[in-house]
Amino acid sequence: MADLNVSLSFFFATFALCEAARRASKALLPVGAYEGFAREVVGAVQLGACCLEMRTLVELGPWAGGFGPDLLLTLLFLLFLVHGATLDGALANPTVSLQEFLMAKVSLPDTLLKLAAQGLGMQAASTLTHLCWAWELSDLHLLQSLMAQSCSSALRTSVPHGALVEAACAFCFHLILLHLRHSPPAYRVPAVALLVTVTAYTAGPFTSAFFNPALAASVTFGCSGHTLLEYAQVYWLGPLTGMVLAVLLHQGRLPRLFQRNLFYSQKNKYRTPRGKPAPASGDTQTPAKGSGREPGRSSVEGPHSS
């Protein structure tokens, strides 16, 4: 139980420090610099540090601390609830940034700046978390610090299967994001947290279910067992493919690249009113004398006559 208390204290300290950094950078930096760079760096640090600590609980907790899967999944769900409530609009995921670019919502320079900020934040999170583990505040941190030099790969299946798993996770994640992007946070945040929890439970034994290229690069790319190219195929190409397929299914096109809908037909919502058929030439009769009609006026009027 003491190990769990230390991990909970780590989570609370991470949230508190990142919230303080967000408020300070928002007060000191221009709006563009905060939203385009600083917010993404702080969000990536928060997400990366918490995921690294959570991975320690998942890998070492069951046999070193006696933690059951129900406790770990509940903790994961609560963590992503807090993430959704405190990230202040930060994406902290390169595929989400690329999704916004493909949706033609963000320019290429802004997207590249966010990608750089996310990579920097994840690397900073990895460095700071390893420094915290070196303090050996708990038995789990002691074990993790000893194992840090020879970490085990998060990919525990073949490369094609791992890429398919990450693509499927990213596809579901981005499809839910697109579907809920206009929903209130009170509905969107719990739905995303629940989706992440279910995905981690289902796909975690195979790839750890990152579907976040920056997070995967900081956590497992330095571990032995696979080459850099194999990691890139699983944790970069897989999520990117899943994201593109989700945008195509939801939008029917990639708005940045195509104007025409590729999958769904666009039906005109306004119908053209149908007029009465024009009379045949033989049906038009010359008005009789004394009928009271004005000369030159037809006996049959069109649909738009007044």
Short mmCIF file of C-alpha atoms in Angstrom, two decimals:
data_model
loop_
_atom_site.label_atom_id
_atom_site.label_comp_id
_atom_site.label_asym_id
_atom_site.label_seq_id
_atom_site.Cartn_x
_atom_site.Cartn_y
_atom_site.Cartn_z
CA MET A 1 0.00 0.00 0.00
CA ALA A 2 2.91 2.33 0.64
CA ASP A 3 4.04 1.89 -2.98
CA LEU A 4 0.59 2.91 -4.20
CA ASN A 5 0.62 5.98 -1.96
CA VAL A 6 3.96 7.05 -3.43
CA SER A 7 2.61 6.66 -6.96
CA LEU A 8 -0.53 8.61 -6.09
CA SER A 9 1.65 11.36 -4.64
CA PHE A 10 3.65 11.35 -7.88
CA PHE A 11 0.46 11.84 -9.88
CA PHE A 12 -0.78 14.67 -7.68
CA ALA A 13 2.60 16.42 -7.77
CA THR A 14 2.75 16.11 -11.56
CA PHE A 15 -0.73 17.61 -11.99
CA ALA A 16 0.04 20.43 -9.54
CA LEU A 17 3.38 21.35 -11.12
CA CYS A 18 2.01 21.23 -14.66
CA GLU A 19 -0.99 23.36 -13.68
CA ALA A 20 1.35 25.93 -12.11
CA ALA A 21 3.48 25.91 -15.28
CA ARG A 22 0.37 26.39 -17.43
CA ARG A 23 -0.83 29.37 -15.44
CA ALA A 24 2.62 30.97 -15.35
CA SER A 25 3.19 30.56 -19.10
CA LYS A 26 -0.32 31.84 -19.86
CA ALA A 27 0.37 34.96 -17.79
CA LEU A 28 3.86 35.62 -19.15
CA LEU A 29 3.69 34.58 -22.81
CA PRO A 30 1.65 35.94 -25.72
CA VAL A 31 -1.47 34.01 -26.59
CA GLY A 32 0.03 32.55 -29.78
CA ALA A 33 3.19 31.37 -28.04
CA TYR A 34 1.22 29.79 -25.22
CA GLU A 35 -1.38 28.00 -27.35
CA GLY A 36 1.01 26.96 -30.11
CA PHE A 37 4.00 25.82 -28.05
CA ALA A 38 4.04 26.19 -24.25
CA ARG A 39 0.65 24.57 -23.69
CA GLU A 40 1.65 21.56 -25.79
CA VAL A 41 4.98 21.17 -23.97
CA VAL A 42 3.33 21.22 -20.54
CA GLY A 43 0.52 18.90 -21.67
CA ALA A 44 3.02 16.42 -23.10
CA VAL A 45 5.06 16.49 -19.87
CA GLN A 46 1.93 15.79 -17.82
CA LEU A 47 0.72 12.97 -20.05
CA GLY A 48 4.17 11.41 -20.49
CA ALA A 49 5.11 11.43 -16.79
CA CYS A 50 1.78 9.95 -15.70
CA CYS A 51 1.89 7.25 -18.38
CA LEU A 52 5.44 6.25 -17.38
CA GLU A 53 4.43 5.95 -13.73
CA MET A 54 1.27 4.07 -14.72
CA ARG A 55 3.34 1.66 -16.80
CA THR A 56 5.46 0.94 -13.71
CA LEU A 57 2.33 0.07 -11.75
CA VAL A 58 1.05 -2.18 -14.54
CA GLU A 59 4.33 -4.06 -15.05
CA LEU A 60 5.61 -4.33 -11.48
CA GLY A 61 2.52 -3.76 -9.35
CA PRO A 62 0.80 -7.15 -9.73
CA TRP A 63 3.75 -9.17 -8.35
CA ALA A 64 5.60 -6.53 -6.29
CA GLY A 65 2.63 -4.71 -4.80
CA GLY A 66 -0.27 -7.09 -5.22
CA PHE A 67 -2.30 -4.70 -7.36
CA GLY A 68 -5.19 -6.27 -9.25
CA PRO A 69 -6.37 -5.33 -12.74
CA ASP A 70 -9.53 -3.70 -11.35
CA LEU A 71 -7.47 -1.22 -9.33
CA LEU A 72 -5.15 -0.46 -12.25
CA LEU A 73 -7.98 0.08 -14.75
CA THR A 74 -9.87 2.31 -12.31
CA LEU A 75 -6.75 4.37 -11.74
CA LEU A 76 -6.16 4.67 -15.49
CA PHE A 77 -9.73 5.87 -16.03
CA LEU A 78 -9.40 8.48 -13.27
CA LEU A 79 -6.08 9.68 -14.66
CA PHE A 80 -7.53 10.36 -18.08
CA LEU A 81 -10.52 12.07 -16.53
CA VAL A 82 -8.11 14.48 -14.84
CA HIS A 83 -6.10 14.83 -18.06
CA GLY A 84 -9.20 15.79 -20.00
CA ALA A 85 -10.18 18.34 -17.38
CA THR A 86 -6.75 20.00 -16.95
CA LEU A 87 -4.95 19.93 -20.32
CA ASP A 88 -6.56 23.27 -21.25
CA GLY A 89 -6.98 22.33 -24.90
CA ALA A 90 -3.53 20.80 -25.37
CA LEU A 91 -3.50 17.86 -27.77
CA ALA A 92 -0.33 16.11 -26.51
CA ASN A 93 -0.60 13.62 -29.39
CA PRO A 94 1.01 14.05 -32.84
CA THR A 95 -1.73 12.14 -34.65
CA VAL A 96 -4.39 14.48 -33.22
CA SER A 97 -2.36 17.45 -34.45
CA LEU A 98 -2.07 15.86 -37.89
CA GLN A 99 -5.80 15.15 -37.83
CA GLU A 100 -6.48 18.87 -37.33
CA PHE A 101 -4.13 19.62 -40.21
CA LEU A 102 -5.92 17.17 -42.52
CA MET A 103 -9.24 18.69 -41.46
CA ALA A 104 -7.86 22.05 -42.70
CA LYS A 105 -8.23 23.64 -39.27
CA VAL A 106 -4.54 24.37 -38.62
CA SER A 107 -1.80 25.56 -40.94
CA LEU A 108 1.35 23.55 -41.65
CA PRO A 109 3.74 25.82 -39.64
CA ASP A 110 1.46 25.67 -36.59
CA THR A 111 1.22 21.88 -36.92
CA LEU A 112 4.99 21.48 -37.13
CA LEU A 113 5.43 23.72 -34.08
CA LYS A 114 2.99 21.59 -32.09
CA LEU A 115 4.74 18.39 -33.15
CA ALA A 116 8.07 19.78 -31.98
CA ALA A 117 6.53 20.88 -28.67
CA GLN A 118 4.99 17.44 -28.09
CA GLY A 119 8.26 15.65 -28.79
CA LEU A 120 10.15 18.02 -26.49
CA GLY A 121 7.57 17.60 -23.73
CA MET A 122 7.64 13.80 -23.90
CA GLN A 123 11.43 13.70 -23.70
CA ALA A 124 11.39 16.11 -20.76
CA ALA A 125 8.80 13.90 -19.04
CA SER A 126 11.00 10.84 -19.52
CA THR A 127 14.04 12.60 -18.07
CA LEU A 128 12.21 14.02 -15.06
CA THR A 129 10.46 10.74 -14.28
CA HIS A 130 13.70 8.78 -14.36
CA LEU A 131 15.22 11.34 -11.98
CA CYS A 132 12.28 10.84 -9.62
CA TRP A 133 12.71 7.07 -9.80
CA ALA A 134 16.38 7.49 -8.89
CA TRP A 135 15.29 8.86 -5.49
CA GLU A 136 13.93 5.34 -4.75
CA LEU A 137 10.97 6.58 -2.73
CA SER A 138 9.26 3.18 -3.03
CA ASP A 139 10.15 -0.39 -3.82
CA LEU A 140 8.56 -0.03 -7.25
CA HIS A 141 10.71 3.00 -8.00
CA LEU A 142 13.79 1.12 -6.81
CA LEU A 143 13.02 -1.79 -9.12
CA GLN A 144 12.19 0.52 -12.00
CA SER A 145 15.41 2.45 -11.51
CA LEU A 146 17.41 -0.78 -11.61
CA MET A 147 15.57 -1.96 -14.73
CA ALA A 148 15.81 1.37 -16.53
CA GLN A 149 19.17 0.53 -18.06
CA SER A 150 17.78 -2.61 -19.69
CA CYS A 151 14.13 -1.83 -20.25
CA SER A 152 11.87 -4.35 -21.91
CA SER A 153 10.11 -3.61 -25.16
CA ALA A 154 6.42 -2.69 -25.06
CA LEU A 155 5.94 -4.61 -28.32
CA ARG A 156 5.11 -8.18 -27.36
CA THR A 157 3.83 -9.48 -30.67
CA SER A 158 4.92 -9.54 -34.31
CA VAL A 159 5.52 -6.28 -36.14
CA PRO A 160 2.58 -6.64 -38.62
CA HIS A 161 0.20 -7.62 -35.84
CA GLY A 162 1.44 -4.79 -33.64
CA ALA A 163 0.97 -2.25 -36.43
CA LEU A 164 -2.56 -3.56 -37.00
CA VAL A 165 -3.36 -3.31 -33.28
CA GLU A 166 -2.07 0.27 -33.02
CA ALA A 167 -3.93 1.23 -36.20
CA ALA A 168 -7.18 -0.21 -34.82
CA CYS A 169 -6.70 1.61 -31.50
CA ALA A 170 -6.01 4.91 -33.24
CA PHE A 171 -8.95 4.39 -35.60
CA CYS A 172 -11.42 3.97 -32.72
CA PHE A 173 -9.85 6.83 -30.75
CA HIS A 174 -9.95 9.35 -33.58
CA LEU A 175 -13.40 8.31 -34.74
CA ILE A 176 -14.74 8.99 -31.23
CA LEU A 177 -12.88 12.32 -31.13
CA LEU A 178 -14.41 13.37 -34.45
CA HIS A 179 -17.87 12.29 -33.38
CA LEU A 180 -17.66 14.13 -30.03
CA ARG A 181 -15.67 17.19 -31.10
CA HIS A 182 -18.70 19.49 -30.72
CA SER A 183 -20.02 17.82 -27.55
CA PRO A 184 -19.72 19.49 -24.13
CA PRO A 185 -16.65 18.48 -22.08
CA ALA A 186 -18.94 16.88 -19.49
CA TYR A 187 -19.76 14.18 -22.07
CA ARG A 188 -16.57 14.14 -24.15
CA VAL A 189 -14.01 13.75 -21.35
CA PRO A 190 -15.59 10.68 -19.66
CA ALA A 191 -16.23 9.06 -23.06
CA VAL A 192 -12.59 9.45 -24.10
CA ALA A 193 -11.35 8.25 -20.69
CA LEU A 194 -13.55 5.17 -20.92
CA LEU A 195 -12.39 4.47 -24.47
CA VAL A 196 -8.72 4.72 -23.44
CA THR A 197 -9.34 2.37 -20.50
CA VAL A 198 -11.11 -0.24 -22.63
CA THR A 199 -8.46 0.03 -25.34
CA ALA A 200 -5.64 -0.38 -22.82
CA TYR A 201 -7.31 -3.46 -21.37
CA THR A 202 -7.86 -5.00 -24.81
CA ALA A 203 -4.67 -4.11 -26.67
CA GLY A 204 -2.27 -3.53 -23.76
CA PRO A 205 -0.90 -7.09 -23.69
CA PHE A 206 0.25 -6.73 -27.33
CA THR A 207 1.61 -3.20 -27.77
CA SER A 208 0.75 -1.36 -24.50
CA ALA A 209 -1.85 0.54 -26.59
CA PHE A 210 0.01 3.84 -26.93
CA PHE A 211 -1.54 5.11 -30.21
CA ASN A 212 0.58 8.20 -29.52
CA PRO A 213 3.81 8.35 -31.55
CA ALA A 214 5.57 10.83 -29.25
CA LEU A 215 4.70 8.86 -26.10
CA ALA A 216 5.79 5.56 -27.65
CA ALA A 217 9.09 7.07 -28.83
CA SER A 218 9.95 8.33 -25.34
CA VAL A 219 8.91 5.11 -23.57
CA THR A 220 9.97 2.15 -25.67
CA PHE A 221 12.10 3.20 -28.67
CA GLY A 222 15.26 2.94 -26.60
CA CYS A 223 14.50 -0.56 -25.35
CA SER A 224 16.09 -3.64 -26.85
CA GLY A 225 14.22 -6.32 -28.72
CA HIS A 226 13.31 -4.52 -31.95
CA THR A 227 14.95 -2.15 -34.39
CA LEU A 228 14.06 1.51 -34.80
CA LEU A 229 12.41 0.76 -38.14
CA GLU A 230 10.21 -1.92 -36.58
CA TYR A 231 9.18 0.44 -33.78
CA ALA A 232 8.40 3.14 -36.34
CA GLN A 233 6.19 0.77 -38.33
CA VAL A 234 4.16 -0.16 -35.26
CA TYR A 235 4.00 3.07 -33.26
CA TRP A 236 4.23 5.71 -36.00
CA LEU A 237 2.84 4.21 -39.19
CA GLY A 238 0.10 2.23 -37.40
CA PRO A 239 -1.52 5.18 -35.54
CA LEU A 240 -1.11 7.47 -38.56
CA THR A 241 -2.93 4.96 -40.77
CA GLY A 242 -5.72 4.54 -38.24
CA MET A 243 -6.15 8.30 -37.97
CA VAL A 244 -6.36 8.79 -41.75
CA LEU A 245 -8.94 6.00 -42.06
CA ALA A 246 -11.02 7.55 -39.27
CA VAL A 247 -11.07 10.94 -41.02
CA LEU A 248 -11.97 9.30 -44.33
CA LEU A 249 -14.83 7.34 -42.78
CA HIS A 250 -16.19 10.31 -40.85
CA GLN A 251 -15.78 12.98 -43.52
CA GLY A 252 -15.77 10.92 -46.70
CA ARG A 253 -12.63 12.81 -47.74
CA LEU A 254 -9.46 14.46 -46.48
CA PRO A 255 -10.47 18.14 -46.48
CA ARG A 256 -6.86 19.31 -46.80
CA LEU A 257 -6.36 17.27 -49.98
CA PHE A 258 -9.78 16.74 -51.58
CA GLN A 259 -12.76 19.04 -52.04
CA ARG A 260 -15.07 16.37 -53.41
CA ASN A 261 -16.55 13.72 -51.16
CA LEU A 262 -14.97 10.39 -52.08
CA PHE A 263 -17.40 8.02 -50.36
CA TYR A 264 -20.74 9.66 -49.68
CA SER A 265 -23.05 11.24 -52.23
CA GLN A 266 -24.13 14.79 -51.52
CA LYS A 267 -27.89 15.14 -51.84
CA ASN A 268 -29.35 18.54 -52.53
CA LYS A 269 -31.37 19.59 -49.51
CA TYR A 270 -33.46 22.01 -51.60
CA ARG A 271 -35.87 20.60 -54.16
CA THR A 272 -36.65 22.42 -57.35
CA PRO A 273 -40.41 23.10 -57.47
CA ARG A 274 -42.19 21.31 -60.25
CA GLY A 275 -44.44 23.44 -62.51
CA LYS A 276 -47.55 22.31 -64.35
CA PRO A 277 -46.85 20.95 -67.82
CA ALA A 278 -47.26 23.48 -70.60
CA PRO A 279 -50.40 22.95 -72.70
CA ALA A 280 -50.14 21.48 -76.17
CA SER A 281 -50.52 23.78 -79.16
CA GLY A 282 -53.78 22.10 -80.16
CA ASP A 283 -55.33 22.63 -76.73
CA THR A 284 -55.13 26.41 -76.89
CA GLN A 285 -58.39 27.84 -78.13
CA THR A 286 -59.08 31.29 -79.37
CA PRO A 287 -61.43 33.04 -77.01
CA ALA A 288 -64.88 33.63 -78.37
CA LYS A 289 -66.19 37.05 -79.02
CA GLY A 290 -67.93 38.62 -76.13
CA SER A 291 -66.31 36.33 -73.61
CA GLY A 292 -65.16 39.26 -71.56
CA ARG A 293 -61.45 38.46 -71.83
CA GLU A 294 -59.00 41.14 -72.78
CA PRO A 295 -57.49 40.86 -76.21
CA GLY A 296 -54.00 39.34 -76.27
CA ARG A 297 -54.47 37.48 -72.98
CA SER A 298 -54.18 33.70 -73.06
CA SER A 299 -56.92 31.54 -71.68
CA VAL A 300 -54.39 29.28 -69.89
CA GLU A 301 -51.99 30.93 -67.46
CA GLY A 302 -48.60 29.53 -66.45
CA PRO A 303 -47.68 28.52 -62.90
CA HIS A 304 -45.79 31.77 -62.20
CA SER A 305 -48.49 34.11 -63.55
CA SER A 306 -49.88 36.73 -61.25
#
